[in-house]
PDB file of C-alpha atoms in Angstrom:
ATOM      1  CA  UNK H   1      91.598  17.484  -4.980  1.00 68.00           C
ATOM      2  CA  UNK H   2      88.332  16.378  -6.699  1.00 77.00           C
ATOM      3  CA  UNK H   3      87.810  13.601  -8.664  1.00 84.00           C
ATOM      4  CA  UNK H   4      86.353  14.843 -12.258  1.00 90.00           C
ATOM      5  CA  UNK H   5      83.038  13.458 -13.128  1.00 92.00           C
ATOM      6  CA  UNK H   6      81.157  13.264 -16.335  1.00 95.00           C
ATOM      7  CA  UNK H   7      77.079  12.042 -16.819  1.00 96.00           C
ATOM      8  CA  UNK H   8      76.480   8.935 -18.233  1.00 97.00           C
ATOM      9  CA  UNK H   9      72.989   7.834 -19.415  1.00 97.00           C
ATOM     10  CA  UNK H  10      72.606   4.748 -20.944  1.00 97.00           C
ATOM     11  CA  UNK H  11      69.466   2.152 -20.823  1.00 97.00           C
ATOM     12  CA  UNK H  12      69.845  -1.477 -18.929  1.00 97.00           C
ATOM     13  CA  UNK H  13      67.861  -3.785 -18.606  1.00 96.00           C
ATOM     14  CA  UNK H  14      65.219  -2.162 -20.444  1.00 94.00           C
ATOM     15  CA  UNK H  15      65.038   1.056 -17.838  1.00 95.00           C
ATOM     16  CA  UNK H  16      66.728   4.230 -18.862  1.00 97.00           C
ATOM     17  CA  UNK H  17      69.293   5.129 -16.255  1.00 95.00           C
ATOM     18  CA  UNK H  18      70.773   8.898 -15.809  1.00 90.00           C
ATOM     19  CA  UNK H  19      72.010  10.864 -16.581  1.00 96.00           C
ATOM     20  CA  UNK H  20      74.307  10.290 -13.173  1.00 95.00           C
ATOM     21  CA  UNK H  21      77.543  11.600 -12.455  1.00 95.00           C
ATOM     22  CA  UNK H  22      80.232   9.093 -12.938  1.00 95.00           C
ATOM     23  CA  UNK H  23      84.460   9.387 -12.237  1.00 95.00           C
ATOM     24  CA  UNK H  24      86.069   9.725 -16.090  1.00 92.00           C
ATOM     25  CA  UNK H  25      87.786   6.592 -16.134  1.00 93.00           C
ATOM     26  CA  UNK H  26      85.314   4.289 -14.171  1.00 96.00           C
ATOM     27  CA  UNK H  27      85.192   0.279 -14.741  1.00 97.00           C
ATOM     28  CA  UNK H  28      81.388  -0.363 -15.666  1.00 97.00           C
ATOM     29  CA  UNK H  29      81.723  -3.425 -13.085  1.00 97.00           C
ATOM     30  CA  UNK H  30      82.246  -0.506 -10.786  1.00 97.00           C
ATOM     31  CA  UNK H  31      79.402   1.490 -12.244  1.00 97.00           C
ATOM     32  CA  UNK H  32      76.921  -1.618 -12.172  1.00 97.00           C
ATOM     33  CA  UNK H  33      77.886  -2.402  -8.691  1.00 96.00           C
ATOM     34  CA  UNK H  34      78.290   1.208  -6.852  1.00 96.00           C
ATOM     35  CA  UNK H  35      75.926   3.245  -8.993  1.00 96.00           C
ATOM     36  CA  UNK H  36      72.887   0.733 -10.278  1.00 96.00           C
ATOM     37  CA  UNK H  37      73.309  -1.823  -7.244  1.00 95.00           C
ATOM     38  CA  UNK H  38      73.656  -4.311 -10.050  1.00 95.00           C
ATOM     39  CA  UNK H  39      76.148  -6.795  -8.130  1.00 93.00           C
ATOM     40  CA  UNK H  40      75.542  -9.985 -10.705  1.00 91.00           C
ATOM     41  CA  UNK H  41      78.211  -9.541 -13.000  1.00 93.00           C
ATOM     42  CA  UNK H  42      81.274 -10.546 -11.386  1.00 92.00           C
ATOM     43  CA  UNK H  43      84.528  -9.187 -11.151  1.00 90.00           C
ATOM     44  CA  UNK H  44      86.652 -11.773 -11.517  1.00 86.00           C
ATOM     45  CA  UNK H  45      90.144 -11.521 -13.165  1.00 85.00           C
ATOM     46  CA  UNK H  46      90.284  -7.542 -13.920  1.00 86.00           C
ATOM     47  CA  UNK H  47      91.976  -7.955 -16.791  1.00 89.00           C
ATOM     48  CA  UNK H  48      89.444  -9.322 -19.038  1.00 86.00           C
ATOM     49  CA  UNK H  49      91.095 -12.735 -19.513  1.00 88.00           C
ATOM     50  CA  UNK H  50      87.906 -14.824 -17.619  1.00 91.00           C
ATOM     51  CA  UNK H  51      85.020 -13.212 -18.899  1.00 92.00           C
ATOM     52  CA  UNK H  52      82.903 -13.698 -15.670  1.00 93.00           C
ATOM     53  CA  UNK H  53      82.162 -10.201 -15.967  1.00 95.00           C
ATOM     54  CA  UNK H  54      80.362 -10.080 -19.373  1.00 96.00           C
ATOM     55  CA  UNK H  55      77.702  -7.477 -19.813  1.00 97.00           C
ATOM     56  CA  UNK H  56      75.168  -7.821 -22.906  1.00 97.00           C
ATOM     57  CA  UNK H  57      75.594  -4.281 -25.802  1.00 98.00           C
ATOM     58  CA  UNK H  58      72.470  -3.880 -27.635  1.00 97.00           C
ATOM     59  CA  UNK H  59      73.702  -2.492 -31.024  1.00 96.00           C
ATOM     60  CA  UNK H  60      71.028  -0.286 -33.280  1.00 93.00           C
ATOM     61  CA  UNK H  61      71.068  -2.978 -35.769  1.00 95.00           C
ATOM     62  CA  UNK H  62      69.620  -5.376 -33.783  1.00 92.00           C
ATOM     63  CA  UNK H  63      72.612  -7.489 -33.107  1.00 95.00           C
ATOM     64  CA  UNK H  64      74.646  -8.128 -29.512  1.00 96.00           C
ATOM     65  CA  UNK H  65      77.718  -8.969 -28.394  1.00 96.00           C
ATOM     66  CA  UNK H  66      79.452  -9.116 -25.146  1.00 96.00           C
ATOM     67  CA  UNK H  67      81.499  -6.869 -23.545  1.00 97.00           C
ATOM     68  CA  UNK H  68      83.823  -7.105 -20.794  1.00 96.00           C
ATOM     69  CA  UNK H  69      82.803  -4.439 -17.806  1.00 96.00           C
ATOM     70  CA  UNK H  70      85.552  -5.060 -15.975  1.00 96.00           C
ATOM     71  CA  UNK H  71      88.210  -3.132 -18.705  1.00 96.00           C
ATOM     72  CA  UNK H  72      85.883  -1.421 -20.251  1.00 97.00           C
ATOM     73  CA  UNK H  73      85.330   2.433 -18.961  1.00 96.00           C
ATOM     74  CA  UNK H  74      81.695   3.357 -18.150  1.00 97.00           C
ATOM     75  CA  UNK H  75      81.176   5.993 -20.253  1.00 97.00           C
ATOM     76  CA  UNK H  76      81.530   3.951 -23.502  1.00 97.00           C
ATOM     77  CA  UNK H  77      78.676   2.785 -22.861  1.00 97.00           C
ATOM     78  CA  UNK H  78      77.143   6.324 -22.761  1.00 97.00           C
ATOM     79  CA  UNK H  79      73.609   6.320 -25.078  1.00 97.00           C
ATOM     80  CA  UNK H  80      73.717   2.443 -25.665  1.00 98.00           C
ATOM     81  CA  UNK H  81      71.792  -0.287 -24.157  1.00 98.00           C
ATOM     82  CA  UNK H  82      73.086  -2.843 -21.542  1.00 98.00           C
ATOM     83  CA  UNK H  83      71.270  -5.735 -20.769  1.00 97.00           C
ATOM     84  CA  UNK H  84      73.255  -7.706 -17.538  1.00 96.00           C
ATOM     85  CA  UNK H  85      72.291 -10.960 -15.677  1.00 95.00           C
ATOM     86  CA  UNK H  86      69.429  -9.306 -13.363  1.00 94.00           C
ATOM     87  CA  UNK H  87      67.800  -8.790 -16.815  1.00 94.00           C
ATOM     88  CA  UNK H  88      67.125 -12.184 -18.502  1.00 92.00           C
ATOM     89  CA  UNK H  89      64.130 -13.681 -15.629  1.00 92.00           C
ATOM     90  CA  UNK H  90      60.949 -12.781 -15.882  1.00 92.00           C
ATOM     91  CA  UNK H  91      59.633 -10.810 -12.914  1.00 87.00           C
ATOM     92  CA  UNK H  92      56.229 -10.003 -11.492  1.00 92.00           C
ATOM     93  CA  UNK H  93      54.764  -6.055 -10.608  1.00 91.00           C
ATOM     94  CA  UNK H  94      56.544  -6.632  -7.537  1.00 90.00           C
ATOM     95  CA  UNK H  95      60.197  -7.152  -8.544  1.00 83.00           C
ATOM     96  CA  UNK H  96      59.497 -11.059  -7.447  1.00 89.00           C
ATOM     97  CA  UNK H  97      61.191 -13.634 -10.447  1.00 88.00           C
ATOM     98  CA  UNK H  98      58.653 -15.643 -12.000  1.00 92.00           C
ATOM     99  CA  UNK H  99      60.262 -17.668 -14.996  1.00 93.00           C
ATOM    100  CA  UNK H 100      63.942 -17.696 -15.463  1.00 92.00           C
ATOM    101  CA  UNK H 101      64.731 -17.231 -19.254  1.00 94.00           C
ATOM    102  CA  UNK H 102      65.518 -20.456 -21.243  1.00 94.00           C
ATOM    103  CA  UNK H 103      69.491 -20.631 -20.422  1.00 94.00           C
ATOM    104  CA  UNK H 104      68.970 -19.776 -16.718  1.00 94.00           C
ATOM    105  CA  UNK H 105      66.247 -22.610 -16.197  1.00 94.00           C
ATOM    106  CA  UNK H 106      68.545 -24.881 -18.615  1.00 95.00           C
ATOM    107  CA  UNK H 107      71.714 -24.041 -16.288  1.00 92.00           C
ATOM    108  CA  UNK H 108      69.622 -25.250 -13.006  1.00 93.00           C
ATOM    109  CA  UNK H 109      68.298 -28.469 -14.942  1.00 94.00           C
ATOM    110  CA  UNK H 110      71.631 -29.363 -16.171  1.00 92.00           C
ATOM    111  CA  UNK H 111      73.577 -28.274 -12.409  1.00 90.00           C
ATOM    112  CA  UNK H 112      75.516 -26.083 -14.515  1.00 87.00           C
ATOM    113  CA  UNK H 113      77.762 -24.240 -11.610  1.00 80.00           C
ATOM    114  CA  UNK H 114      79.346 -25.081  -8.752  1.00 82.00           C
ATOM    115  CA  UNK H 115      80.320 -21.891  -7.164  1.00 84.00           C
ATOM    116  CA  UNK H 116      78.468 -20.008  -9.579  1.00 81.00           C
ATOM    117  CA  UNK H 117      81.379 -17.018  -9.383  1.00 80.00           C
ATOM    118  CA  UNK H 118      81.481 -17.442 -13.373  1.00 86.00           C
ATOM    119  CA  UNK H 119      77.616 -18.371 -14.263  1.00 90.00           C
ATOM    120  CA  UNK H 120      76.850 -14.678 -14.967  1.00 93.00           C
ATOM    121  CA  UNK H 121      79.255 -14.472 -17.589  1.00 94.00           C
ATOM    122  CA  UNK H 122      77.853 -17.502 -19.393  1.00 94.00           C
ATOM    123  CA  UNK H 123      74.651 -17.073 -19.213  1.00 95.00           C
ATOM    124  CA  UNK H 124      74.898 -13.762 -21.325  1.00 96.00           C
ATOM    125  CA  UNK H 125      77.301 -15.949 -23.864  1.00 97.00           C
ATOM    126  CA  UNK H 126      74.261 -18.217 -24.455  1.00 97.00           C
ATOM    127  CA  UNK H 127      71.970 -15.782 -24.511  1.00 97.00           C
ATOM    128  CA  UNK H 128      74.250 -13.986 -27.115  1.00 97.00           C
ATOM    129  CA  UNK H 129      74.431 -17.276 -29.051  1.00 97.00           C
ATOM    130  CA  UNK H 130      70.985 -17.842 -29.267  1.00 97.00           C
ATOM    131  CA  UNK H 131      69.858 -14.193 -30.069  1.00 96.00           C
ATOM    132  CA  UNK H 132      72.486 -14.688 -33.250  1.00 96.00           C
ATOM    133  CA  UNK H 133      71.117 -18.135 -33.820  1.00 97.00           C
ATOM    134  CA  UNK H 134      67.891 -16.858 -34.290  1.00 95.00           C
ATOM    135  CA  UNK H 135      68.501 -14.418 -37.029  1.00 95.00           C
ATOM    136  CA  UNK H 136      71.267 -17.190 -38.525  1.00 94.00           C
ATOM    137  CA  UNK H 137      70.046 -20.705 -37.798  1.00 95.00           C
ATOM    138  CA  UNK H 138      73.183 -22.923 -37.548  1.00 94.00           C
ATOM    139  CA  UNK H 139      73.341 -26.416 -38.983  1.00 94.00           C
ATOM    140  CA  UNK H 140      73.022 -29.886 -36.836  1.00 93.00           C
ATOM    141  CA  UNK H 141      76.634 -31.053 -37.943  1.00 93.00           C
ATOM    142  CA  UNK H 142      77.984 -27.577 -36.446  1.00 94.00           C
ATOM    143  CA  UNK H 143      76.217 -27.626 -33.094  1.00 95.00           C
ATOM    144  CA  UNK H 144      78.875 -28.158 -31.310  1.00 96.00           C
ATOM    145  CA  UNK H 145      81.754 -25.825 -32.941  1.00 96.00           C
ATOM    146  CA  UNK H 146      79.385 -23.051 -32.308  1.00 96.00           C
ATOM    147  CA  UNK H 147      79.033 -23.501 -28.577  1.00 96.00           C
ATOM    148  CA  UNK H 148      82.225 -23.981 -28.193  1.00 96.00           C
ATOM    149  CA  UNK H 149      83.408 -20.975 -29.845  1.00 96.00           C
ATOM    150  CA  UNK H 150      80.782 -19.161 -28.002  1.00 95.00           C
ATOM    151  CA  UNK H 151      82.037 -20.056 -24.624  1.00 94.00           C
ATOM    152  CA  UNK H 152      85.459 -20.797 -24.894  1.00 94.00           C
ATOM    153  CA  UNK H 153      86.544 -17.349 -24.068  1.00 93.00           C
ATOM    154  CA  UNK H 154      84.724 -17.968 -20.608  1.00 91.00           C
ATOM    155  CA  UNK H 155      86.695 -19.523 -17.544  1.00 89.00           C
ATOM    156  CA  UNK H 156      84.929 -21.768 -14.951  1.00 86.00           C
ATOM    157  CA  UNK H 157      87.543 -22.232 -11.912  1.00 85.00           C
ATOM    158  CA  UNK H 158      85.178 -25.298 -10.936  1.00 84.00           C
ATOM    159  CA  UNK H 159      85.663 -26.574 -14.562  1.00 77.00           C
ATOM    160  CA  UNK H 160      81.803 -26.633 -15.353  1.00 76.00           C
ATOM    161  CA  UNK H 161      82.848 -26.328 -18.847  1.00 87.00           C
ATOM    162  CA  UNK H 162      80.905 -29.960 -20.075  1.00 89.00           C
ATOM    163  CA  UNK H 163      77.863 -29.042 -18.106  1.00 91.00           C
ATOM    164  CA  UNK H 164      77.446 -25.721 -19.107  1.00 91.00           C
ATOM    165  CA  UNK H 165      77.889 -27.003 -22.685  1.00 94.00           C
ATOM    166  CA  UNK H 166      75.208 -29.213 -22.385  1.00 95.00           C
ATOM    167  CA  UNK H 167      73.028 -27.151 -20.736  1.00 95.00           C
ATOM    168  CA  UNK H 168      73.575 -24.272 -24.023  1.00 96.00           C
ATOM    169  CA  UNK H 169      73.210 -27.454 -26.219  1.00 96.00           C
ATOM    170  CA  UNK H 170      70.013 -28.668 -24.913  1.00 97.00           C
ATOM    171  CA  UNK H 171      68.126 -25.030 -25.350  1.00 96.00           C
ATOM    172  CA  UNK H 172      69.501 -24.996 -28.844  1.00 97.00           C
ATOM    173  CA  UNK H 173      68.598 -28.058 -29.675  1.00 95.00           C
ATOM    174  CA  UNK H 174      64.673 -27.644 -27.796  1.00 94.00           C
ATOM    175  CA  UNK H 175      64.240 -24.356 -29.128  1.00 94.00           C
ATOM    176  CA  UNK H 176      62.443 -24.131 -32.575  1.00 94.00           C
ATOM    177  CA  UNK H 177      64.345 -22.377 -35.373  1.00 92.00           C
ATOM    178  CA  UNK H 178      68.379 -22.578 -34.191  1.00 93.00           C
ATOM    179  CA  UNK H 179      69.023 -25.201 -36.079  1.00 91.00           C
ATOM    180  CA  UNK H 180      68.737 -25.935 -39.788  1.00 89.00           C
ATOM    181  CA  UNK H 181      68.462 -29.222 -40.909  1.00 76.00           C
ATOM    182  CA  UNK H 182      71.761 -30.614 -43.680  1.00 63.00           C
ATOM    183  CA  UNK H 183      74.964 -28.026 -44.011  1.00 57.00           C
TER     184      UNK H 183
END
């Protein structure tokens, strides 16, 4: 008996990948891990219900939004563009990381994680947040609503939950043009 296959090309992290023979019916988690060796978006629940595997969908219009890899077949994401957790740092010619991107270097400042098991998952929620912050600045009294609705869906066994929130906090608040002054 053979397992049927279809090709799946898709871009992440900026690199076109494909097209590649993947099982119909495939977890991207799976795909991420066993196919692209991208093991930084954890499988956690696999149900969906802790969001620690969170990938990033760039949509056409410019917007993103998380999705959860670990319900979510592979080929959906067939054509689109992914961006995961290896993506956010800035690297060097030879792979080596250089600068980590605002949230990441925010996450380390604040001591964010513990275990770290769920980090992945939030650091593409704040990275989501801010990406819709800049195109629609939010206002100083609302700060806080917004991060929290932007992470709430994410579960932190450690219960990092004030620390990551004050990490996300402190790059919105540092970074020029999230927030609008008055309602």
């Amino acid at each position: 008996m053979s397992i049927a296959t279809k090709p799946i090309t898709l871009t992440v992290n900026g690199k076109t990948v494909g097209p590649l023979p993947a099982p119909e019916g495939l977890m991207m988690i799976d795909f991420l891990h066993e196919y692209l060796d991208l093991t930084g978006s954890r499988l956690g629940c696999g149900q969906g219900v802790c969001h620690a595997c969170v990938v990033i969908l760039d949509k056409a219009d410019g917007t993103s939004e998380e999705v959860r890899s670990c319900i979510t077949g592979a080929h959906f994401f067939d054509g689109k563009k992914v961006r995961t957790v290896e993506g956010h740092a800035k690297l060097n010619d030879k792979g080596e990381v250089v600068a980590l991107s605002p949230v990441q270097q925010k996450f380390l400042e604040h001591f964010s994680f513990q275990c770290g098991y769920c980090t992945p998952g939030f650091v593409n929620a704040a990275t989501v947040l801010l990406e819709r912050l800049k195109r629609t600045p939010v206002s100083r009294d609302q700060i806080d609503e917004t991060i929290t609705e932007s992470l709430n869906a994410h579960i932190c066994r450690c219960t990092g939950y004030v620390r990551y929130f004050e990490a996300v906090k402190d790059v919105v608040l540092n970074t020029p043009g999230l927030v609008k002054e008055g309602k």
